[in-house]
């Protein structure tokens, strides 16, 4: 399996290109602010053919380049229906203005072809099967994507802004809900095998085992508490 990732734009949001191998079809996950050039470079470097863009949620730092990326490769975008409005109205989604200068760098709106994600569905794309888990808390339409173990490659979990190395996503923006976040952590993350590689929306990769042992939020959810006040990350 090939996973090419890079942090993009003002918020350092991780964008991932996932393919069975170099020279094959790929899926693009979360092309955010200023991600289009990085996507083009990764596509050329690894000789990839994008077939879809999939989005963990609708915040502008994860979707700002969806229109140009989908347009450049003539591919659809997938997003949960609860977050779909955010592509066209990012300021409403965050409850604040970005200011004229930054908004001038953004392509606001939907690509021409949008599909909606549902909890528990399996997307068969680029010769791979991505399992979708609805994981509200950061936003109402947050989802994660899971890839099963393949030979010697451990399972991979694209957690968006649900789970980070040592932290979780913030819940103080419109649509955020701390109780929902804790429920999503317990339902979506705790059942995963310790060997599962976690590729999140911001920051370095980790594993479920490492987070189960050291992440204060995941530890307290596992213990049935969920009251940690450790710093949270994300937009």
Coordinates of N, CA, C and O in Angstrom, one line a residue, residues 32-149:
X32 N -7.1 20.3 1.9 CA -7.5 21.5 2.6 C -6.8 22.7 2.0 O -6.5 22.8 0.8
X33 N -6.6 23.7 2.8 CA -6.1 25.0 2.3 C -4.8 24.9 1.6 O -3.8 24.3 2.2
X34 N -4.7 25.3 0.4 CA -3.4 25.3 -0.4 C -2.9 23.9 -0.6 O -1.7 23.7 -0.7
X35 N -3.8 22.9 -0.7 CA -3.4 21.5 -0.9 C -3.2 21.1 -2.3 O -2.6 20.1 -2.6
X36 N -3.8 21.9 -3.3 CA -3.8 21.5 -4.7 C -2.5 21.2 -5.3 O -2.3 20.2 -6.0
X37 N -1.5 22.1 -5.0 CA -0.2 21.9 -5.5 C 0.5 20.6 -5.0 O 1.2 19.9 -5.7
X38 N 0.3 20.4 -3.7 CA 0.9 19.2 -3.1 C 0.2 17.9 -3.6 O 0.9 16.9 -3.8
X39 N -1.1 18.0 -3.9 CA -1.7 16.8 -4.5 C -1.2 16.6 -5.9 O -0.8 15.4 -6.2
X40 N -1.0 17.6 -6.7 CA -0.5 17.5 -8.0 C 0.9 16.9 -8.0 O 1.3 16.0 -8.8
X41 N 1.8 17.3 -7.1 CA 3.1 16.8 -6.9 C 3.1 15.3 -6.6 O 3.9 14.6 -7.1
X42 N 2.3 15.0 -5.6 CA 2.3 13.6 -5.2 C 1.7 12.7 -6.3 O 2.2 11.5 -6.5
X43 N 0.7 13.1 -7.1 CA 0.2 12.4 -8.2 C 1.2 12.1 -9.2 O 1.4 11.0 -9.7
X44 N 2.0 13.2 -9.5 CA 3.1 13.0 -10.5 C 4.2 12.1 -10.0 O 4.7 11.3 -10.8
X45 N 4.6 12.4 -8.8 CA 5.7 11.6 -8.2 C 5.5 10.1 -8.2 O 6.3 9.3 -8.5
X46 N 4.2 9.7 -7.8 CA 3.9 8.3 -7.7 C 3.1 7.8 -8.8 O 2.6 6.6 -8.8
X47 N 2.9 8.6 -9.9 CA 2.2 8.1 -11.1 C 0.8 7.6 -10.8 O 0.4 6.5 -11.2
X48 N 0.0 8.4 -10.0 CA -1.3 8.0 -9.5 C -2.4 8.5 -10.4 O -2.2 9.6 -11.1
X49 N -3.5 7.9 -10.3 CA -4.7 8.3 -11.0 C -5.8 8.5 -10.0 O -6.4 7.5 -9.5
X50 N -6.1 9.7 -9.5 CA -7.2 9.9 -8.5 C -8.6 9.5 -9.1 O -8.9 9.7 -10.3
X51 N -9.3 8.9 -8.2 CA -10.7 8.5 -8.6 C -11.7 9.1 -7.7 O -12.9 9.0 -8.0
X52 N -11.3 9.6 -6.5 CA -12.3 10.3 -5.6 C -11.6 11.1 -4.6 O -10.4 10.8 -4.3
X53 N -12.3 12.1 -4.1 CA -11.9 12.8 -2.9 C -12.9 12.4 -1.8 O -14.1 12.4 -2.0
X54 N -12.4 12.1 -0.6 CA -13.2 11.7 0.6 C -12.8 12.7 1.7 O -11.7 13.0 1.9
X55 N -13.8 13.1 2.5 CA -13.7 14.2 3.4 C -14.1 13.7 4.8 O -15.2 13.2 5.0
X56 N -13.2 13.9 5.8 CA -13.5 13.5 7.2 C -14.5 14.4 7.8 O -15.3 14.0 8.7
X57 N -14.6 15.7 7.4 CA -15.6 16.7 7.8 C -15.5 17.9 7.0 O -14.7 18.0 6.1
X58 N -16.4 18.9 7.3 CA -16.5 20.0 6.4 C -15.8 21.3 6.7 O -16.0 22.3 6.0
X59 N -15.0 21.3 7.7 CA -14.3 22.6 8.1 C -13.4 23.0 6.9 O -12.8 22.1 6.3
X60 N -13.2 24.3 6.7 CA -12.5 24.8 5.6 C -11.1 24.4 5.5 O -10.5 24.2 4.4
X61 N -10.5 24.1 6.7 CA -9.1 23.6 6.6 C -8.9 22.2 6.1 O -7.8 21.8 5.8
X62 N -10.0 21.5 5.9 CA -10.0 20.2 5.3 C -10.6 20.1 3.9 O -10.4 19.1 3.2
X63 N -11.3 21.2 3.5 CA -12.1 21.1 2.2 C -11.7 22.2 1.3 O -12.3 22.3 0.2
X64 N -10.9 23.2 1.6 CA -10.7 24.4 0.8 C -10.2 24.1 -0.6 O -10.5 24.9 -1.5
X65 N -9.5 23.0 -0.8 CA -9.1 22.7 -2.2 C -9.9 21.6 -2.9 O -9.5 21.1 -3.9
X66 N -11.1 21.3 -2.4 CA -11.9 20.3 -3.0 C -12.3 20.6 -4.4 O -12.2 19.8 -5.3
X67 N -12.8 21.8 -4.6 CA -13.2 22.2 -6.0 C -12.1 22.1 -7.0 O -12.3 21.5 -8.0
X68 N -10.9 22.8 -6.8 CA -9.9 22.6 -7.8 C -9.3 21.2 -7.9 O -9.0 20.8 -9.1
X69 N -9.2 20.5 -6.9 CA -8.7 19.1 -7.0 C -9.7 18.2 -7.7 O -9.3 17.5 -8.6
X70 N -10.9 18.3 -7.4 CA -11.9 17.5 -8.1 C -12.0 17.9 -9.6 O -12.1 17.0 -10.5
X71 N -11.9 19.2 -9.8 CA -12.0 19.7 -11.2 C -10.8 19.2 -12.0 O -11.0 18.9 -13.2
X72 N -9.6 19.3 -11.4 CA -8.4 18.9 -12.1 C -8.4 17.5 -12.6 O -7.8 17.1 -13.6
X73 N -9.1 16.6 -11.8 CA -9.0 15.2 -12.0 C -10.4 14.6 -12.4 O -10.5 13.4 -12.7
X74 N -11.4 15.5 -12.5 CA -12.7 15.0 -12.9 C -13.2 13.9 -12.0 O -13.6 12.8 -12.5
X75 N -13.2 14.1 -10.7 CA -13.6 13.0 -9.7 C -14.6 13.6 -8.8 O -14.7 14.8 -8.6
X76 N -15.4 12.7 -8.2 CA -16.4 13.2 -7.2 C -15.8 13.4 -5.8 O -14.7 12.9 -5.5
X77 N -16.6 14.1 -5.0 CA -16.2 14.3 -3.6 C -17.3 13.6 -2.7 O -18.5 13.5 -3.1
X78 N -16.8 13.0 -1.6 CA -17.7 12.3 -0.7 C -17.7 13.0 0.7 O -16.6 13.3 1.2
X79 N -18.8 13.3 1.2 CA -18.9 14.0 2.5 C -20.2 13.6 3.2 O -21.2 13.2 2.6
X80 N -20.2 13.7 4.6 CA -21.4 13.3 5.3 C -22.4 14.5 5.1 O -22.1 15.6 5.1
X81 N -23.7 14.1 4.9 CA -24.7 15.2 4.7 C -24.8 16.3 5.7 O -25.1 17.4 5.4
X82 N -24.5 15.9 7.0 CA -24.6 17.0 8.0 C -23.6 18.1 7.9 O -23.7 19.1 8.4
X83 N -22.5 17.8 7.1 CA -21.4 18.8 7.0 C -21.4 19.3 5.5 O -20.5 20.2 5.3
X84 N -22.3 18.9 4.7 CA -22.2 19.3 3.3 C -22.3 20.8 3.1 O -21.6 21.4 2.3
X85 N -23.1 21.5 3.9 CA -23.3 22.9 3.8 C -22.0 23.7 4.0 O -21.9 24.9 3.5
X86 N -21.1 23.1 4.7 CA -19.9 23.9 5.1 C -19.0 24.2 3.9 O -18.2 25.1 3.9
X87 N -19.1 23.4 2.8 CA -18.3 23.7 1.6 C -18.7 25.0 1.0 O -17.9 25.7 0.4
X88 N -20.0 25.3 1.1 CA -20.5 26.6 0.5 C -20.5 27.7 1.5 O -20.6 28.9 1.1
X89 N -20.5 27.4 2.8 CA -20.6 28.5 3.8 C -19.7 28.2 5.0 O -20.1 27.9 6.1
X90 N -18.4 28.3 4.7 CA -17.4 28.0 5.7 C -17.4 28.9 6.9 O -17.1 28.5 8.1
X91 N -17.8 30.2 6.8 CA -17.8 31.1 7.9 C -18.9 30.7 8.9 O -18.8 30.7 10.1
X92 N -20.1 30.3 8.4 CA -21.2 29.8 9.2 C -20.8 28.6 10.0 O -21.1 28.4 11.2
X93 N -20.0 27.7 9.4 CA -19.6 26.5 10.0 C -18.7 26.7 11.2 O -18.6 25.9 12.1
X94 N -17.9 27.8 11.2 CA -17.0 28.1 12.2 C -17.4 29.2 13.2 O -16.8 29.5 14.2
X95 N -18.5 29.9 12.8 CA -19.0 31.0 13.6 C -18.1 32.2 13.7 O -18.2 32.9 14.7
X96 N -17.3 32.4 12.7 CA -16.4 33.6 12.7 C -16.0 33.9 11.3 O -16.1 33.0 10.4
X97 N -15.5 35.1 11.1 CA -15.0 35.5 9.8 C -13.6 35.2 9.6 O -12.8 35.3 10.5
X98 N -13.2 34.9 8.4 CA -11.8 34.6 8.1 C -11.0 35.9 7.7 O -9.8 36.0 7.7
X99 N -11.8 36.9 7.3 CA -11.2 38.1 6.9 C -11.0 38.1 5.3 O -10.9 37.1 4.7
X100 N -10.9 39.3 4.8 CA -10.9 39.4 3.3 C -9.6 38.8 2.7 O -9.7 38.1 1.7
X101 N -8.5 38.9 3.3 CA -7.2 38.4 2.7 C -7.3 36.9 2.6 O -7.0 36.4 1.5
X102 N -7.7 36.2 3.6 CA -7.7 34.7 3.6 C -8.8 34.2 2.7 O -8.6 33.3 1.9
X103 N -10.0 34.8 2.8 CA -11.1 34.4 1.9 C -10.7 34.5 0.4 O -11.2 33.7 -0.4
X104 N -9.9 35.4 0.1 CA -9.5 35.6 -1.3 C -8.6 34.4 -1.8 O -8.5 34.2 -3.0
X105 N -8.1 33.6 -0.9 CA -7.3 32.5 -1.3 C -8.1 31.2 -1.3 O -7.6 30.1 -1.8
X106 N -9.4 31.2 -1.0 CA -10.2 30.0 -0.9 C -11.2 29.9 -2.0 O -11.7 30.9 -2.5
X107 N -11.4 28.7 -2.4 CA -12.4 28.4 -3.4 C -13.6 27.8 -2.7 O -13.7 26.6 -2.4
X108 N -14.6 28.7 -2.5 CA -15.8 28.3 -1.7 C -16.8 27.7 -2.7 O -17.1 28.2 -3.7
X109 N -17.4 26.6 -2.3 CA -18.5 25.9 -3.1 C -18.3 24.5 -3.2 O -17.3 23.9 -2.6
X110 N -19.2 23.8 -3.9 CA -19.2 22.4 -4.1 C -18.6 22.0 -5.4 O -18.8 22.8 -6.4
X111 N -17.9 20.9 -5.5 CA -17.5 20.4 -6.8 C -18.8 20.0 -7.6 O -19.9 19.9 -7.0
X112 N -18.6 19.6 -8.8 CA -19.8 19.3 -9.7 C -20.5 18.0 -9.3 O -21.7 17.8 -9.6
X113 N -19.7 17.1 -8.6 CA -20.3 15.8 -8.3 C -20.0 15.5 -6.8 O -18.8 15.3 -6.4
X114 N -21.1 15.4 -6.0 CA -20.9 15.2 -4.6 C -21.8 14.0 -4.2 O -22.9 13.9 -4.5
X115 N -21.1 13.1 -3.5 CA -21.8 11.9 -2.9 C -21.8 12.0 -1.4 O -20.9 12.6 -0.8
X116 N -22.9 11.5 -0.8 CA -23.0 11.6 0.7 C -22.6 10.3 1.4 O -23.0 9.2 0.9
X117 N -21.9 10.4 2.5 CA -21.4 9.3 3.2 C -22.4 8.8 4.3 O -23.1 9.7 4.8
X118 N -22.5 7.5 4.6 CA -23.4 7.0 5.6 C -22.6 6.1 6.6 O -21.6 5.5 6.2
X119 N -23.0 6.1 7.8 CA -22.3 5.3 8.8 C -22.3 3.8 8.5 O -23.4 3.3 8.1
X120 N -21.2 3.2 8.6 CA -21.1 1.8 8.3 C -20.9 1.4 6.9 O -20.7 0.2 6.6
X121 N -21.0 2.3 6.0 CA -20.9 2.0 4.6 C -19.4 1.7 4.3 O -18.5 2.1 5.0
X122 N -19.2 0.9 3.2 CA -17.9 0.6 2.7 C -17.7 1.1 1.3 O -18.5 0.8 0.4
X123 N -16.8 2.0 1.1 CA -16.5 2.6 -0.2 C -15.5 1.7 -0.9 O -14.3 1.6 -0.4
X124 N -15.9 1.2 -2.0 CA -15.0 0.4 -2.9 C -14.4 1.4 -3.9 O -15.0 1.7 -4.9
X125 N -13.2 1.9 -3.6 CA -12.5 2.9 -4.5 C -11.1 2.5 -4.7 O -10.4 2.1 -3.8
X126 N -10.6 2.7 -5.9 CA -9.2 2.5 -6.3 C -8.7 1.1 -5.8 O -7.5 0.9 -5.4
X127 N -9.6 0.1 -5.9 CA -9.2 -1.3 -5.5 C -9.0 -1.5 -4.0 O -8.4 -2.5 -3.6
X128 N -9.6 -0.6 -3.2 CA -9.5 -0.6 -1.8 C -10.9 -0.5 -1.2 O -11.8 -0.1 -1.9
X129 N -11.0 -0.9 0.1 CA -12.3 -0.8 0.7 C -12.1 0.0 2.0 O -11.5 -0.4 2.9
X130 N -12.7 1.2 2.0 CA -12.7 2.1 3.1 C -14.0 2.1 3.9 O -15.1 2.3 3.3
X131 N -13.9 1.7 5.2 CA -15.1 1.6 6.0 C -15.3 3.0 6.7 O -14.4 3.6 7.3
X132 N -16.5 3.5 6.5 CA -16.9 4.8 7.0 C -17.6 4.6 8.4 O -18.5 3.8 8.6
X133 N -17.1 5.4 9.4 CA -17.7 5.5 10.7 C -18.1 6.9 11.0 O -17.3 7.8 11.0
X134 N -19.4 7.1 11.2 CA -19.9 8.4 11.6 C -19.4 8.7 13.1 O -19.5 7.9 14.0
X135 N -18.7 9.8 13.3 CA -18.0 10.1 14.6 C -18.3 11.6 14.9 O -17.3 12.4 15.0
X136 N -19.5 12.0 15.2 CA -19.8 13.4 15.6 C -19.1 13.8 16.9 O -18.7 12.9 17.7
X137 N -19.0 15.0 17.1 CA -18.3 15.6 18.3 C -17.5 16.8 17.9 O -17.7 17.9 18.5
X138 N -16.6 16.7 16.9 CA -15.9 17.9 16.4 C -16.9 18.7 15.5 O -17.0 19.9 15.6
X139 N -17.6 18.0 14.6 CA -18.7 18.5 13.9 C -19.8 17.4 13.8 O -19.6 16.3 14.2
X140 N -21.0 17.8 13.4 CA -22.1 16.9 13.4 C -21.9 15.8 12.3 O -22.4 14.7 12.4
X141 N -21.2 16.1 11.3 CA -20.9 15.2 10.2 C -19.6 14.6 10.1 O -19.1 14.1 9.0
X142 N -18.8 14.7 11.2 CA -17.5 14.1 11.2 C -17.5 12.6 10.9 O -18.4 11.9 11.5
X143 N -16.6 12.1 10.1 CA -16.5 10.6 9.9 C -15.0 10.2 10.0 O -14.1 11.1 9.9
X144 N -14.8 8.9 10.1 CA -13.4 8.4 10.0 C -13.5 7.3 8.9 O -14.5 6.8 8.5
X145 N -12.3 7.0 8.4 CA -12.1 6.0 7.3 C -11.1 4.9 7.8 O -10.1 5.3 8.3
X146 N -11.5 3.7 7.7 CA -10.7 2.6 8.1 C -10.3 1.7 6.9 O -11.1 1.4 6.1
X147 N -9.0 1.3 6.9 CA -8.6 0.3 5.9 C -8.1 -1.0 6.6 O -7.4 -0.9 7.6
X148 N -8.5 -2.1 6.2 CA -8.2 -3.4 6.9 C -6.7 -3.7 6.8 O -6.0 -3.2 5.9
X149 N -6.3 -4.6 7.6 CA -5.0 -5.2 7.5 C -4.8 -5.8 6.2 O -5.7 -6.5 5.7

